[in-house]
Amino acid sequence: MTKLETPGVDAPAKRALKGSLGATAIVFMVVAAASPLTVVGGATPLGILIGNGVGFPALYAISAIVLLFFAVGLATMTAHVPKPGAFFTYVGYGLGRSAGLASAWIAMLTYTAVQVAVYGYIGYILSVTVHSVGGPLLSWWVYSLAVIALVGVLGYRHIDLSSKILGVLLVAEVGIVLALVIAVVITGGEDGLSLAPFEPANVVSGSPGIGMMFAIAAFIGFEATAIFRDEARDPGKTIPRATYTAVIGIGVFSTLAAWALVMAWGPDGVMGVIAEDPGTFIITTMARYLGVVGEIGVNILLITAMFACVLSFHNVITRYQHSMSNAGVLPDRLGVVHTKHLSPHVSSIVQTVTAVLLIALFAVLNLDPVLQVFTWFAGVATLAIAILMAVTSVAVIVYFARTRKDRRPWNTIIFPALGLLGLIASAALIVAYFPIMVGDVDGTGAPAFGAVSWFLLALIALFPALGFVQAWWIKKSRPAAYTKLTDSIAG
């Protein structure tokens, strides 16, 4: 690895990440970020209850198809842009440095938002669980901060340690959900097995925009496969393989699990059961079909699933910061790699401190950890990632149209264009139903864009604007840094 002098560091510091991760290890990390059990136990009940009812499972399948179209362009770009950084690198190559930097900042918003959202939820679950077994009743944020500390320790160390832990937790959570699916199929569910969730009338019922938000949220993180390029064993083969596997795996698993939950209580009864307590719906269902073992097991695994999610996103964010530092747009120290653990340890520390400050702010503001911290910021992350993927699809089409490095129309034009259309439609739906998701109402109690909606949507506009301004400032005041930026994210 090349050693470079780093300002403010006496000894030479390594700046290049290195590893031997295979496709399986990378899939474990990005699918753990998607957190299958959190999706099944948290997003699915809410998608059914406040989304499009029993037709919600179909939205997982629709989202998977749209994102698979997107993944084709992403994987094709990976083969021709041998650099980590994913979105901001690819957008930079296709649409220019300023657009690349803008996409970097919206990616940072996306991953930070989804991480703090889950920190809020896991803090709440831990508080309730500890108290239910006779422990002290502590505020949710106390447990959130404890989890942040543990994630920070693991994120500081070598990525192989995180990948092994994530692999074990992922297998466990997927296993218990599949056990539930098998039990529902064997027993025939409440009213017999049917394809009611896939009937068009059910798919478009209720609030499909909210349903689509929860469905796309299930996939957030799969695109991060490209971020681990420098730590992959054979990037040219490993990254595309991991990307396709993650999208297809998440899509099939989520659709099947959501269908089984509807069948478990029947299309006519599932809404009523969820309405009683969405937060414990998965536990209630497990207790009914798998008994006490399933009930206790899913309670424990729901906590570990959320832990796996925040650990995975911590690794993603630290590597984004590392790539941005090496591009000259974040402080140079964030690009330093630990000599022993080969991890971006400084970036990890900064991300840990950021999470602590945000959770502390939410605690001071007395926000509800589930209805506000989790729901609001999961919504922000989902809309932001849909916009970011749409921009990346445009960048892929433009890049190959300009360079002619790959002349396969399905890979460079048709599939990316189909993905772009699907992502634009999804983003439009999410925006239209955004007030319902965050609970904004007008004087009559009807959903309407209010202060919370506008503030959260403004964040999504502010972060890319910051990137454009930063690119302009770097070009004007730091020509050498602008050259570095050119080398990093514009071929």
mmCIF file of N, CA, C and O in Angstrom, residues 143-184:
data_model
loop_
_atom_site.group_PDB
_atom_site.id
_atom_site.type_symbol
_atom_site.label_atom_id
_atom_site.label_comp_id
_atom_site.label_asym_id
_atom_site.label_seq_id
_atom_site.Cartn_x
_atom_site.Cartn_y
_atom_site.Cartn_z
ATOM 1 N N TYR A 143 -30.001 3.505 26.356
ATOM 2 C CA TYR A 143 -29.653 2.280 25.644
ATOM 3 C C TYR A 143 -29.119 2.596 24.254
ATOM 4 O O TYR A 143 -28.216 1.901 23.754
ATOM 5 N N SER A 144 -29.657 3.614 23.612
ATOM 6 C CA SER A 144 -29.152 4.000 22.294
ATOM 7 C C SER A 144 -27.684 4.387 22.367
ATOM 8 O O SER A 144 -26.873 3.982 21.524
ATOM 9 N N LEU A 145 -27.329 5.140 23.376
ATOM 10 C CA LEU A 145 -25.935 5.564 23.529
ATOM 11 C C LEU A 145 -25.027 4.372 23.824
ATOM 12 O O LEU A 145 -23.876 4.321 23.356
ATOM 13 N N ALA A 146 -25.528 3.400 24.597
ATOM 14 C CA ALA A 146 -24.732 2.201 24.882
ATOM 15 C C ALA A 146 -24.470 1.410 23.598
ATOM 16 O O ALA A 146 -23.352 0.909 23.373
ATOM 17 N N VAL A 147 -25.481 1.311 22.751
ATOM 18 C CA VAL A 147 -25.318 0.599 21.476
ATOM 19 C C VAL A 147 -24.334 1.341 20.587
ATOM 20 O O VAL A 147 -23.494 0.730 19.916
ATOM 21 N N ILE A 148 -24.426 2.665 20.558
ATOM 22 C CA ILE A 148 -23.488 3.465 19.755
ATOM 23 C C ILE A 148 -22.052 3.195 20.176
ATOM 24 O O ILE A 148 -21.152 3.058 19.335
ATOM 25 N N ALA A 149 -21.834 3.093 21.487
ATOM 26 C CA ALA A 149 -20.485 2.830 21.992
ATOM 27 C C ALA A 149 -19.968 1.477 21.517
ATOM 28 O O ALA A 149 -18.812 1.348 21.078
ATOM 29 N N LEU A 150 -20.812 0.452 21.588
ATOM 30 C CA LEU A 150 -20.399 -0.885 21.159
ATOM 31 C C LEU A 150 -20.127 -0.918 19.653
ATOM 32 O O LEU A 150 -19.135 -1.513 19.201
ATOM 33 N N VAL A 151 -20.996 -0.277 18.882
ATOM 34 C CA VAL A 151 -20.788 -0.196 17.429
ATOM 35 C C VAL A 151 -19.487 0.540 17.124
ATOM 36 O O VAL A 151 -18.729 0.147 16.225
ATOM 37 N N GLY A 152 -19.213 1.592 17.891
ATOM 38 C CA GLY A 152 -17.986 2.351 17.678
ATOM 39 C C GLY A 152 -16.736 1.511 17.882
ATOM 40 O O GLY A 152 -15.766 1.617 17.124
ATOM 41 N N VAL A 153 -16.758 0.638 18.888
ATOM 42 C CA VAL A 153 -15.616 -0.238 19.163
ATOM 43 C C VAL A 153 -15.402 -1.212 18.000
ATOM 44 O O VAL A 153 -14.276 -1.394 17.524
ATOM 45 N N LEU A 154 -16.482 -1.833 17.537
ATOM 46 C CA LEU A 154 -16.369 -2.794 16.430
ATOM 47 C C LEU A 154 -15.997 -2.103 15.123
ATOM 48 O O LEU A 154 -15.233 -2.640 14.320
ATOM 49 N N GLY A 155 -16.549 -0.900 14.899
ATOM 50 C CA GLY A 155 -16.239 -0.163 13.685
ATOM 51 C C GLY A 155 -14.792 0.290 13.623
ATOM 52 O O GLY A 155 -14.234 0.491 12.534
ATOM 53 N N TYR A 156 -14.170 0.443 14.787
ATOM 54 C CA TYR A 156 -12.769 0.861 14.869
ATOM 55 C C TYR A 156 -11.833 -0.264 14.422
ATOM 56 O O TYR A 156 -10.736 -0.017 13.931
ATOM 57 N N ARG A 157 -12.296 -1.494 14.597
ATOM 58 C CA ARG A 157 -11.446 -2.654 14.331
ATOM 59 C C ARG A 157 -11.559 -3.112 12.875
ATOM 60 O O ARG A 157 -12.285 -2.525 12.078
ATOM 61 N N HIS A 158 -10.864 -4.183 12.542
ATOM 62 C CA HIS A 158 -10.810 -4.676 11.162
ATOM 63 C C HIS A 158 -12.196 -5.067 10.668
ATOM 64 O O HIS A 158 -13.009 -5.629 11.413
ATOM 65 N N ILE A 159 -12.468 -4.822 9.397
ATOM 66 C CA ILE A 159 -13.774 -5.089 8.805
ATOM 67 C C ILE A 159 -14.125 -6.573 8.866
ATOM 68 O O ILE A 159 -15.310 -6.945 8.924
ATOM 69 N N ASP A 160 -13.121 -7.468 8.877
ATOM 70 C CA ASP A 160 -13.404 -8.900 8.938
ATOM 71 C C ASP A 160 -14.168 -9.267 10.204
ATOM 72 O O ASP A 160 -15.021 -10.156 10.196
ATOM 73 N N LEU A 161 -13.877 -8.599 11.323
ATOM 74 C CA LEU A 161 -14.579 -8.872 12.570
ATOM 75 C C LEU A 161 -16.053 -8.517 12.440
ATOM 76 O O LEU A 161 -16.939 -9.289 12.823
ATOM 77 N N SER A 162 -16.330 -7.348 11.879
ATOM 78 C CA SER A 162 -17.718 -6.932 11.683
ATOM 79 C C SER A 162 -18.448 -7.893 10.751
ATOM 80 O O SER A 162 -19.604 -8.257 10.990
ATOM 81 N N SER A 163 -17.776 -8.309 9.674
ATOM 82 C CA SER A 163 -18.436 -9.178 8.699
ATOM 83 C C SER A 163 -18.795 -10.524 9.319
ATOM 84 O O SER A 163 -19.852 -11.100 9.015
ATOM 85 N N LYS A 164 -17.942 -11.050 10.187
ATOM 86 C CA LYS A 164 -18.235 -12.332 10.833
ATOM 87 C C LYS A 164 -19.412 -12.206 11.797
ATOM 88 O O LYS A 164 -20.286 -13.078 11.837
ATOM 89 N N ILE A 165 -19.432 -11.138 12.578
ATOM 90 C CA ILE A 165 -20.537 -10.922 13.509
ATOM 91 C C ILE A 165 -21.838 -10.730 12.747
ATOM 92 O O ILE A 165 -22.880 -11.314 13.087
ATOM 93 N N LEU A 166 -21.796 -9.923 11.696
ATOM 94 C CA LEU A 166 -22.989 -9.671 10.891
ATOM 95 C C LEU A 166 -23.482 -10.954 10.221
ATOM 96 O O LEU A 166 -24.687 -11.178 10.102
ATOM 97 N N GLY A 167 -22.552 -11.799 9.797
ATOM 98 C CA GLY A 167 -22.938 -13.052 9.162
ATOM 99 C C GLY A 167 -23.719 -13.953 10.103
ATOM 100 O O GLY A 167 -24.758 -14.516 9.741
ATOM 101 N N VAL A 168 -23.247 -14.097 11.323
ATOM 102 C CA VAL A 168 -23.917 -14.937 12.314
ATOM 103 C C VAL A 168 -25.305 -14.394 12.638
ATOM 104 O O VAL A 168 -26.302 -15.135 12.663
ATOM 105 N N LEU A 169 -25.392 -13.089 12.886
ATOM 106 C CA LEU A 169 -26.679 -12.478 13.237
ATOM 107 C C LEU A 169 -27.665 -12.568 12.080
ATOM 108 O O LEU A 169 -28.863 -12.803 12.280
ATOM 109 N N LEU A 170 -27.167 -12.395 10.856
ATOM 110 C CA LEU A 170 -28.047 -12.437 9.688
ATOM 111 C C LEU A 170 -28.645 -13.826 9.498
ATOM 112 O O LEU A 170 -29.847 -13.974 9.234
ATOM 113 N N VAL A 171 -27.825 -14.851 9.624
ATOM 114 C CA VAL A 171 -28.316 -16.216 9.480
ATOM 115 C C VAL A 171 -29.397 -16.521 10.513
ATOM 116 O O VAL A 171 -30.425 -17.145 10.209
ATOM 117 N N ALA A 172 -29.191 -16.059 11.746
ATOM 118 C CA ALA A 172 -30.152 -16.310 12.821
ATOM 119 C C ALA A 172 -31.493 -15.628 12.543
ATOM 120 O O ALA A 172 -32.555 -16.242 12.690
ATOM 121 N N GLU A 173 -31.466 -14.360 12.139
ATOM 122 C CA GLU A 173 -32.725 -13.653 11.936
ATOM 123 C C GLU A 173 -33.470 -14.151 10.698
ATOM 124 O O GLU A 173 -34.704 -14.256 10.703
ATOM 125 N N VAL A 174 -32.741 -14.482 9.654
ATOM 126 C CA VAL A 174 -33.395 -15.042 8.469
ATOM 127 C C VAL A 174 -33.981 -16.412 8.799
ATOM 128 O O VAL A 174 -35.097 -16.751 8.382
ATOM 129 N N GLY A 175 -33.258 -17.178 9.589
ATOM 130 C CA GLY A 175 -33.712 -18.514 9.952
ATOM 131 C C GLY A 175 -35.029 -18.522 10.701
ATOM 132 O O GLY A 175 -35.929 -19.326 10.398
ATOM 133 N N ILE A 176 -35.190 -17.636 11.670
ATOM 134 C CA ILE A 176 -36.423 -17.645 12.454
ATOM 135 C C ILE A 176 -37.613 -17.170 11.624
ATOM 136 O O ILE A 176 -38.739 -17.650 11.795
ATOM 137 N N VAL A 177 -37.384 -16.243 10.692
ATOM 138 C CA VAL A 177 -38.477 -15.791 9.823
ATOM 139 C C VAL A 177 -38.897 -16.911 8.875
ATOM 140 O O VAL A 177 -40.094 -17.142 8.656
ATOM 141 N N LEU A 178 -37.934 -17.621 8.318
ATOM 142 C CA LEU A 178 -38.265 -18.740 7.438
ATOM 143 C C LEU A 178 -39.003 -19.842 8.193
ATOM 144 O O LEU A 178 -39.891 -20.501 7.638
ATOM 145 N N ALA A 179 -38.661 -20.027 9.470
ATOM 146 C CA ALA A 179 -39.379 -21.008 10.288
ATOM 147 C C ALA A 179 -40.841 -20.605 10.432
ATOM 148 O O ALA A 179 -41.749 -21.453 10.378
ATOM 149 N N LEU A 180 -41.091 -19.315 10.587
ATOM 150 C CA LEU A 180 -42.466 -18.818 10.678
ATOM 151 C C LEU A 180 -43.197 -19.036 9.352
ATOM 152 O O LEU A 180 -44.358 -19.476 9.338
ATOM 153 N N VAL A 181 -42.524 -18.726 8.256
ATOM 154 C CA VAL A 181 -43.146 -18.911 6.936
ATOM 155 C C VAL A 181 -43.550 -20.368 6.733
ATOM 156 O O VAL A 181 -44.662 -20.671 6.288
ATOM 157 N N ILE A 182 -42.653 -21.281 7.079
ATOM 158 C CA ILE A 182 -42.946 -22.715 6.930
ATOM 159 C C ILE A 182 -44.130 -23.121 7.799
ATOM 160 O O ILE A 182 -45.016 -23.877 7.364
ATOM 161 N N ALA A 183 -44.172 -22.604 9.039
ATOM 162 C CA ALA A 183 -45.275 -22.936 9.946
ATOM 163 C C ALA A 183 -46.607 -22.441 9.398
ATOM 164 O O ALA A 183 -47.628 -23.145 9.481
ATOM 165 N N VAL A 184 -46.611 -21.243 8.831
ATOM 166 C CA VAL A 184 -47.848 -20.691 8.260
ATOM 167 C C VAL A 184 -48.287 -21.518 7.062
ATOM 168 O O VAL A 184 -49.481 -21.836 6.905
#
